[in-house]
Amino acid sequence: TQLLEQSPQFLSIQEGENLTVYCNSSSVFSSLQWYRQEPGEGPVLLVTVVTGGEVKKLKRLTFQFGDARKDSSLHITAAQPGDTGLYLCAGAPDAGGTSYGKLTFGQGTILTVHP
Amino acid sequence: NAGVMQNPRHLVRRRGQEARLRCSPMKGHSHVYWYRQLPEEGLKFMVYLQKENIIDESGMPKERFSAEFPKEGPSILRIQQVVRGDSAAYFCASSPANRGLIANYGYTFGSGTRLTVV
């Protein structure tokens, strides 16, 4: 069974601060995806990282995939109140067999950015 | 270009009743996945289906839960004889068939069905 440990579970910061959310596992993933979920809605994909060591930037968000494809981080620079929400990481298993369609999600990080 | 459509958005059932949750995948997507989310938790995989085939149901409870994705029509997640512990948000996601596309573009999720068992 693959597990993804996401931390921290809660993060409350002031507008303008920087933050980092981590996802760690002992398992190797073929890709790691980050989602953001608003209350009452489904997760919305932010980014997918596929290659070990890969770094992707999405405006003030920077996503990194670990070299061994077991961990990932999301860094937000100069957080804004509009960044408030639930952030989820999800790992896709190594391709092969039928399990490639099955995502393993972290527990989520509830981010609150105060004006 | 409609996304993943789930209905109903909210469903209230009394203990012992049946709950039917429907999911229509995005146009062009042939793979459907169901996930369950308890309050302030991440999503837990339940089942992965293709048209007329259950590919992986390792996350489904052994009893009372079933899923189908018929040749025509939406995918259905059925919960028989619901209990309070079934109260949760149920999300459906869809993806194209190509593994490379899944790996690179992820899944598209619906807005979910919030089931409340009273």
PDB file of C-alpha atoms in Angstrom:
ATOM      1  CA  THR A   1       0.000   0.000   0.000  1.00  0.00           C
ATOM      2  CA  GLN A   2       1.406   3.368  -1.008  1.00  0.00           C
ATOM      3  CA  LEU A   3       1.147   6.230   1.478  1.00  0.00           C
ATOM      4  CA  LEU A   4       1.736   9.953   1.093  1.00  0.00           C
ATOM      5  CA  GLU A   5       2.451  11.970   4.211  1.00  0.00           C
ATOM      6  CA  GLN A   6       1.533  15.602   3.713  1.00  0.00           C
ATOM      7  CA  SER A   7       2.621  18.342   6.109  1.00  0.00           C
ATOM      8  CA  PRO A   8       1.737  20.574   7.699  1.00  0.00           C
ATOM      9  CA  GLN A   9      -1.929  19.745   8.088  1.00  0.00           C
ATOM     10  CA  PHE A  10      -2.841  23.340   8.940  1.00  0.00           C
ATOM     11  CA  LEU A  11      -1.066  26.556   8.005  1.00  0.00           C
ATOM     12  CA  SER A  12      -2.196  30.028   9.053  1.00  0.00           C
ATOM     13  CA  ILE A  13      -0.084  32.926   7.827  1.00  0.00           C
ATOM     14  CA  GLN A  14      -0.212  36.627   7.067  1.00  0.00           C
ATOM     15  CA  GLU A  15      -0.460  38.049   3.591  1.00  0.00           C
ATOM     16  CA  GLY A  16       2.991  38.448   2.027  1.00  0.00           C
ATOM     17  CA  GLU A  17       4.632  35.548   3.848  1.00  0.00           C
ATOM     18  CA  ASN A  18       6.169  32.554   2.115  1.00  0.00           C
ATOM     19  CA  LEU A  19       5.244  28.945   2.829  1.00  0.00           C
ATOM     20  CA  THR A  20       6.149  25.407   1.852  1.00  0.00           C
ATOM     21  CA  VAL A  21       4.004  22.281   1.912  1.00  0.00           C
ATOM     22  CA  TYR A  22       5.639  18.857   1.793  1.00  0.00           C
ATOM     23  CA  CYS A  23       4.578  15.443   0.575  1.00  0.00           C
ATOM     24  CA  ASN A  24       6.727  12.458   1.464  1.00  0.00           C
ATOM     25  CA  SER A  25       6.545   8.759   0.790  1.00  0.00           C
ATOM     26  CA  SER A  26       8.673   5.644   0.901  1.00  0.00           C
ATOM     27  CA  SER A  27       7.173   4.622  -2.451  1.00  0.00           C
ATOM     28  CA  VAL A  28       8.141   5.681  -5.932  1.00  0.00           C
ATOM     29  CA  PHE A  29       5.505   7.406  -8.032  1.00  0.00           C
ATOM     30  CA  SER A  30       5.339   7.776 -11.795  1.00  0.00           C
ATOM     31  CA  SER A  31       4.026  11.298 -11.323  1.00  0.00           C
ATOM     32  CA  LEU A  32       2.971  13.592  -8.528  1.00  0.00           C
ATOM     33  CA  GLN A  33       0.053  15.916  -8.866  1.00  0.00           C
ATOM     34  CA  TRP A  34      -0.996  18.901  -6.803  1.00  0.00           C
ATOM     35  CA  TYR A  35      -4.628  19.893  -6.489  1.00  0.00           C
ATOM     36  CA  ARG A  36      -6.429  22.756  -4.841  1.00  0.00           C
ATOM     37  CA  GLN A  37      -9.900  22.247  -3.463  1.00  0.00           C
ATOM     38  CA  GLU A  38     -12.405  24.933  -2.517  1.00  0.00           C
ATOM     39  CA  PRO A  39     -15.184  24.199   0.009  1.00  0.00           C
ATOM     40  CA  GLY A  40     -18.045  22.377  -1.637  1.00  0.00           C
ATOM     41  CA  GLU A  41     -16.137  21.713  -4.844  1.00  0.00           C
ATOM     42  CA  GLY A  42     -13.966  18.989  -6.313  1.00  0.00           C
ATOM     43  CA  PRO A  43     -10.161  19.160  -6.500  1.00  0.00           C
ATOM     44  CA  VAL A  44      -8.766  21.196  -9.356  1.00  0.00           C
ATOM     45  CA  LEU A  45      -5.435  20.175 -10.821  1.00  0.00           C
ATOM     46  CA  LEU A  46      -2.649  22.743 -10.379  1.00  0.00           C
ATOM     47  CA  VAL A  47       0.322  20.879 -11.798  1.00  0.00           C
ATOM     48  CA  THR A  48       1.738  17.451 -12.592  1.00  0.00           C
ATOM     49  CA  VAL A  49       5.444  16.686 -12.126  1.00  0.00           C
ATOM     50  CA  VAL A  50       6.787  13.616 -13.852  1.00  0.00           C
ATOM     51  CA  THR A  51      10.579  13.643 -13.941  1.00  0.00           C
ATOM     52  CA  GLY A  52      12.754  13.235 -10.842  1.00  0.00           C
ATOM     53  CA  GLY A  53      14.185  16.628  -9.885  1.00  0.00           C
ATOM     54  CA  GLU A  54      11.654  18.472 -11.999  1.00  0.00           C
ATOM     55  CA  VAL A  55      10.694  22.002 -10.973  1.00  0.00           C
ATOM     56  CA  LYS A  56       7.606  23.744 -12.301  1.00  0.00           C
ATOM     57  CA  LYS A  57       6.478  27.291 -11.660  1.00  0.00           C
ATOM     58  CA  LEU A  58       2.943  28.586 -11.787  1.00  0.00           C
ATOM     59  CA  LYS A  59       3.067  32.334 -11.061  1.00  0.00           C
ATOM     60  CA  ARG A  60       3.924  32.516  -7.324  1.00  0.00           C
ATOM     61  CA  LEU A  61       3.734  28.730  -6.882  1.00  0.00           C
ATOM     62  CA  THR A  62       6.801  26.521  -7.297  1.00  0.00           C
ATOM     63  CA  PHE A  63       6.480  22.743  -7.400  1.00  0.00           C
ATOM     64  CA  GLN A  64       9.367  20.326  -7.080  1.00  0.00           C
ATOM     65  CA  PHE A  65       9.551  16.560  -7.541  1.00  0.00           C
ATOM     66  CA  GLY A  66      12.271  14.776  -5.590  1.00  0.00           C
ATOM     67  CA  ASP A  67      15.133  13.138  -7.458  1.00  0.00           C
ATOM     68  CA  ALA A  68      13.955   9.685  -6.409  1.00  0.00           C
ATOM     69  CA  ARG A  69      10.311  10.507  -7.250  1.00  0.00           C
ATOM     70  CA  LYS A  70       9.243   9.782  -3.684  1.00  0.00           C
ATOM     71  CA  ASP A  71       8.557  13.287  -2.457  1.00  0.00           C
ATOM     72  CA  SER A  72       7.401  16.686  -3.586  1.00  0.00           C
ATOM     73  CA  SER A  73       7.030  20.211  -2.306  1.00  0.00           C
ATOM     74  CA  LEU A  74       4.851  23.207  -3.039  1.00  0.00           C
ATOM     75  CA  HIS A  75       6.282  26.629  -2.263  1.00  0.00           C
ATOM     76  CA  ILE A  76       4.147  29.772  -2.360  1.00  0.00           C
ATOM     77  CA  THR A  77       5.863  33.142  -2.451  1.00  0.00           C
ATOM     78  CA  ALA A  78       4.182  36.253  -1.051  1.00  0.00           C
ATOM     79  CA  ALA A  79       0.947  34.479  -0.172  1.00  0.00           C
ATOM     80  CA  GLN A  80      -2.316  36.289  -0.772  1.00  0.00           C
ATOM     81  CA  PRO A  81      -5.777  35.771   0.786  1.00  0.00           C
ATOM     82  CA  GLY A  82      -6.907  34.310  -2.540  1.00  0.00           C
ATOM     83  CA  ASP A  83      -4.490  31.419  -1.954  1.00  0.00           C
ATOM     84  CA  THR A  84      -6.621  30.228   0.969  1.00  0.00           C
ATOM     85  CA  GLY A  85      -7.861  26.692   0.444  1.00  0.00           C
ATOM     86  CA  LEU A  86      -7.133  22.998   0.781  1.00  0.00           C
ATOM     87  CA  TYR A  87      -4.046  21.793  -1.065  1.00  0.00           C
ATOM     88  CA  LEU A  88      -3.718  18.115  -1.882  1.00  0.00           C
ATOM     89  CA  CYS A  89      -0.845  16.132  -3.288  1.00  0.00           C
ATOM     90  CA  ALA A  90      -1.549  12.900  -5.112  1.00  0.00           C
ATOM     91  CA  GLY A  91       0.779  10.245  -6.451  1.00  0.00           C
ATOM     92  CA  ALA A  92       0.187   8.041  -9.457  1.00  0.00           C
ATOM     93  CA  PRO A  93       1.775   4.589  -9.201  1.00  0.00           C
ATOM     94  CA  ASP A  94       4.514   3.438 -11.509  1.00  0.00           C
ATOM     95  CA  ALA A  95       2.982   2.439 -14.825  1.00  0.00           C
ATOM     96  CA  GLY A  96       2.140  -1.189 -15.201  1.00  0.00           C
ATOM     97  CA  GLY A  97      -0.742  -3.415 -14.271  1.00  0.00           C
ATOM     98  CA  THR A  98      -4.149  -2.034 -13.548  1.00  0.00           C
ATOM     99  CA  SER A  99      -3.202   0.164 -10.613  1.00  0.00           C
ATOM    100  CA  TYR A 100      -1.890   3.002 -12.738  1.00  0.00           C
ATOM    101  CA  GLY A 101      -5.330   4.573 -12.613  1.00  0.00           C
ATOM    102  CA  LYS A 102      -5.352   4.767  -8.831  1.00  0.00           C
ATOM    103  CA  LEU A 103      -4.172   7.948  -7.152  1.00  0.00           C
ATOM    104  CA  THR A 104      -2.878   8.017  -3.591  1.00  0.00           C
ATOM    105  CA  PHE A 105      -3.732  11.304  -1.906  1.00  0.00           C
ATOM    106  CA  GLY A 106      -2.046  13.041   0.984  1.00  0.00           C
ATOM    107  CA  GLN A 107      -4.204  14.158   3.897  1.00  0.00           C
ATOM    108  CA  GLY A 108      -4.234  17.733   2.664  1.00  0.00           C
ATOM    109  CA  THR A 109      -3.010  21.088   3.948  1.00  0.00           C
ATOM    110  CA  ILE A 110      -5.577  23.694   4.938  1.00  0.00           C
ATOM    111  CA  LEU A 111      -3.993  27.051   4.178  1.00  0.00           C
ATOM    112  CA  THR A 112      -5.422  30.275   5.567  1.00  0.00           C
ATOM    113  CA  VAL A 113      -3.882  33.570   4.482  1.00  0.00           C
ATOM    114  CA  HIS A 114      -4.960  36.538   6.582  1.00  0.00           C
ATOM    115  CA  PRO A 115      -5.100  40.030   5.039  1.00  0.00           C
TER     116      PRO A 115
ATOM    117  CA  ASN B   1     -17.079  21.658 -23.257  1.00  0.00           C
ATOM    118  CA  ALA B   2     -18.669  20.264 -20.112  1.00  0.00           C
ATOM    119  CA  GLY B   3     -16.462  18.854 -17.393  1.00  0.00           C
ATOM    120  CA  VAL B   4     -17.226  15.893 -15.190  1.00  0.00           C
ATOM    121  CA  MET B   5     -20.876  16.070 -14.162  1.00  0.00           C
ATOM    122  CA  GLN B   6     -22.032  14.568 -10.897  1.00  0.00           C
ATOM    123  CA  ASN B   7     -25.543  14.453  -9.546  1.00  0.00           C
ATOM    124  CA  PRO B   8     -27.128  14.962  -7.254  1.00  0.00           C
ATOM    125  CA  ARG B   9     -24.915  17.546  -5.516  1.00  0.00           C
ATOM    126  CA  HIS B  10     -26.507  16.777  -2.166  1.00  0.00           C
ATOM    127  CA  LEU B  11     -28.288  13.605  -1.137  1.00  0.00           C
ATOM    128  CA  VAL B  12     -29.978  12.868   2.164  1.00  0.00           C
ATOM    129  CA  ARG B  13     -30.904   9.299   2.992  1.00  0.00           C
ATOM    130  CA  ARG B  14     -32.295   7.612   6.061  1.00  0.00           C
ATOM    131  CA  ARG B  15     -30.437   4.671   7.512  1.00  0.00           C
ATOM    132  CA  GLY B  16     -31.270   1.524   5.544  1.00  0.00           C
ATOM    133  CA  GLN B  17     -32.161   3.290   2.298  1.00  0.00           C
ATOM    134  CA  GLU B  18     -30.223   3.060  -0.950  1.00  0.00           C
ATOM    135  CA  ALA B  19     -28.098   5.856  -2.370  1.00  0.00           C
ATOM    136  CA  ARG B  20     -27.361   6.186  -6.088  1.00  0.00           C
ATOM    137  CA  LEU B  21     -24.680   8.587  -7.205  1.00  0.00           C
ATOM    138  CA  ARG B  22     -24.218   9.386 -10.883  1.00  0.00           C
ATOM    139  CA  CYS B  23     -21.191  10.542 -12.818  1.00  0.00           C
ATOM    140  CA  SER B  24     -20.877  11.531 -16.468  1.00  0.00           C
ATOM    141  CA  PRO B  25     -17.224  11.771 -17.534  1.00  0.00           C
ATOM    142  CA  MET B  26     -15.751  14.499 -19.670  1.00  0.00           C
ATOM    143  CA  LYS B  27     -16.327  14.138 -23.372  1.00  0.00           C
ATOM    144  CA  GLY B  28     -13.670  11.871 -24.812  1.00  0.00           C
ATOM    145  CA  HIS B  29     -12.773  10.318 -21.450  1.00  0.00           C
ATOM    146  CA  SER B  30     -13.344   6.599 -21.163  1.00  0.00           C
ATOM    147  CA  HIS B  31     -11.973   6.008 -17.658  1.00  0.00           C
ATOM    148  CA  VAL B  32     -13.880   6.816 -14.475  1.00  0.00           C
ATOM    149  CA  TYR B  33     -12.662   6.795 -10.868  1.00  0.00           C
ATOM    150  CA  TRP B  34     -14.616   7.160  -7.650  1.00  0.00           C
ATOM    151  CA  TYR B  35     -13.108   8.634  -4.483  1.00  0.00           C
ATOM    152  CA  ARG B  36     -14.532   9.254  -1.034  1.00  0.00           C
ATOM    153  CA  GLN B  37     -13.598  12.167   1.180  1.00  0.00           C
ATOM    154  CA  LEU B  38     -14.356  12.367   4.881  1.00  0.00           C
ATOM    155  CA  PRO B  39     -14.356  15.795   6.599  1.00  0.00           C
ATOM    156  CA  GLU B  40     -10.895  17.401   6.680  1.00  0.00           C
ATOM    157  CA  GLU B  41      -9.288  14.366   5.073  1.00  0.00           C
ATOM    158  CA  GLY B  42      -7.767  13.592   1.741  1.00  0.00           C
ATOM    159  CA  LEU B  43      -9.484  11.534  -0.889  1.00  0.00           C
ATOM    160  CA  LYS B  44      -9.523   7.742  -0.691  1.00  0.00           C
ATOM    161  CA  PHE B  45      -9.651   5.686  -3.834  1.00  0.00           C
ATOM    162  CA  MET B  46     -12.672   3.421  -4.193  1.00  0.00           C
ATOM    163  CA  VAL B  47     -12.943   2.032  -7.711  1.00  0.00           C
ATOM    164  CA  TYR B  48     -11.654   2.468 -11.259  1.00  0.00           C
ATOM    165  CA  LEU B  49     -13.877   1.609 -14.206  1.00  0.00           C
ATOM    166  CA  GLN B  50     -13.831   1.597 -17.935  1.00  0.00           C
ATOM    167  CA  LYS B  51     -16.920   1.098 -20.072  1.00  0.00           C
ATOM    168  CA  GLU B  52     -18.563  -2.165 -18.958  1.00  0.00           C
ATOM    169  CA  ASN B  53     -15.472  -3.158 -16.973  1.00  0.00           C
ATOM    170  CA  ILE B  54     -14.350  -2.813 -13.377  1.00  0.00           C
ATOM    171  CA  ILE B  55     -10.570  -2.461 -13.538  1.00  0.00           C
ATOM    172  CA  ASP B  56      -9.674  -1.982  -9.868  1.00  0.00           C
ATOM    173  CA  GLU B  57     -12.110  -2.108  -6.965  1.00  0.00           C
ATOM    174  CA  SER B  58      -9.554  -2.539  -4.222  1.00  0.00           C
ATOM    175  CA  GLY B  59     -10.855   0.504  -2.341  1.00  0.00           C
ATOM    176  CA  MET B  60     -14.494  -0.545  -2.263  1.00  0.00           C
ATOM    177  CA  PRO B  61     -15.983  -1.863   0.975  1.00  0.00           C
ATOM    178  CA  LYS B  62     -16.770  -5.540   0.568  1.00  0.00           C
ATOM    179  CA  GLU B  63     -20.454  -5.173   1.294  1.00  0.00           C
ATOM    180  CA  ARG B  64     -23.231  -2.776   0.300  1.00  0.00           C
ATOM    181  CA  PHE B  65     -21.139  -0.847  -2.247  1.00  0.00           C
ATOM    182  CA  SER B  66     -21.162  -1.450  -5.985  1.00  0.00           C
ATOM    183  CA  ALA B  67     -20.224   0.509  -9.093  1.00  0.00           C
ATOM    184  CA  GLU B  68     -20.886   0.240 -12.783  1.00  0.00           C
ATOM    185  CA  PHE B  69     -20.083   2.108 -15.971  1.00  0.00           C
ATOM    186  CA  PRO B  70     -22.453   0.833 -18.655  1.00  0.00           C
ATOM    187  CA  LYS B  71     -21.942   1.108 -22.366  1.00  0.00           C
ATOM    188  CA  GLU B  72     -24.508   3.890 -22.473  1.00  0.00           C
ATOM    189  CA  GLY B  73     -25.154   6.387 -19.724  1.00  0.00           C
ATOM    190  CA  PRO B  74     -23.338   7.589 -16.642  1.00  0.00           C
ATOM    191  CA  SER B  75     -21.314   5.674 -14.130  1.00  0.00           C
ATOM    192  CA  ILE B  76     -23.297   4.763 -11.017  1.00  0.00           C
ATOM    193  CA  LEU B  77     -22.010   4.279  -7.493  1.00  0.00           C
ATOM    194  CA  ARG B  78     -24.611   2.459  -5.454  1.00  0.00           C
ATOM    195  CA  ILE B  79     -24.679   2.160  -1.690  1.00  0.00           C
ATOM    196  CA  GLN B  80     -27.273  -0.189  -0.289  1.00  0.00           C
ATOM    197  CA  GLN B  81     -28.657  -0.026   3.257  1.00  0.00           C
ATOM    198  CA  VAL B  82     -26.756   3.147   4.081  1.00  0.00           C
ATOM    199  CA  VAL B  83     -25.395   3.736   7.575  1.00  0.00           C
ATOM    200  CA  ARG B  84     -24.276   6.963   9.258  1.00  0.00           C
ATOM    201  CA  GLY B  85     -20.650   6.128   8.560  1.00  0.00           C
ATOM    202  CA  ASP B  86     -21.347   6.387   4.825  1.00  0.00           C
ATOM    203  CA  SER B  87     -21.870  10.147   5.180  1.00  0.00           C
ATOM    204  CA  ALA B  88     -19.125  11.748   3.123  1.00  0.00           C
ATOM    205  CA  ALA B  89     -18.391  13.567  -0.096  1.00  0.00           C
ATOM    206  CA  TYR B  90     -18.085  11.234  -3.071  1.00  0.00           C
ATOM    207  CA  PHE B  91     -16.064  12.459  -6.020  1.00  0.00           C
ATOM    208  CA  CYS B  92     -15.857  11.113  -9.496  1.00  0.00           C
ATOM    209  CA  ALA B  93     -12.909  11.771 -11.789  1.00  0.00           C
ATOM    210  CA  SER B  94     -12.336  10.916 -15.407  1.00  0.00           C
ATOM    211  CA  SER B  95      -9.341  10.620 -17.661  1.00  0.00           C
ATOM    212  CA  PRO B  96      -8.462   9.686 -21.206  1.00  0.00           C
ATOM    213  CA  ALA B  97      -7.305   6.178 -21.953  1.00  0.00           C
ATOM    214  CA  ASN B  98      -3.738   7.036 -22.807  1.00  0.00           C
ATOM    215  CA  ARG B  99      -1.385   6.366 -19.886  1.00  0.00           C
ATOM    216  CA  GLY B 100       0.973   9.087 -20.954  1.00  0.00           C
ATOM    217  CA  LEU B 101      -1.831  11.619 -20.923  1.00  0.00           C
ATOM    218  CA  ILE B 102      -2.891  10.522 -17.461  1.00  0.00           C
ATOM    219  CA  ALA B 103       0.646  10.811 -16.143  1.00  0.00           C
ATOM    220  CA  ASN B 104       1.112  14.256 -17.600  1.00  0.00           C
ATOM    221  CA  TYR B 105      -2.299  15.847 -17.316  1.00  0.00           C
ATOM    222  CA  GLY B 106      -3.872  14.241 -14.311  1.00  0.00           C
ATOM    223  CA  TYR B 107      -7.530  13.743 -13.746  1.00  0.00           C
ATOM    224  CA  THR B 108     -10.575  15.960 -13.992  1.00  0.00           C
ATOM    225  CA  PHE B 109     -12.795  15.830 -10.958  1.00  0.00           C
ATOM    226  CA  GLY B 110     -16.483  16.560 -10.638  1.00  0.00           C
ATOM    227  CA  SER B 111     -17.929  18.767  -7.925  1.00  0.00           C
ATOM    228  CA  GLY B 112     -18.948  15.761  -5.867  1.00  0.00           C
ATOM    229  CA  THR B 113     -22.059  14.404  -4.209  1.00  0.00           C
ATOM    230  CA  ARG B 114     -22.400  15.092  -0.522  1.00  0.00           C
ATOM    231  CA  LEU B 115     -24.211  12.201   1.081  1.00  0.00           C
ATOM    232  CA  THR B 116     -25.776  12.684   4.483  1.00  0.00           C
ATOM    233  CA  VAL B 117     -27.281   9.702   6.254  1.00  0.00           C
ATOM    234  CA  VAL B 118     -29.768  10.603   8.969  1.00  0.00           C
TER     235      VAL B 118
END
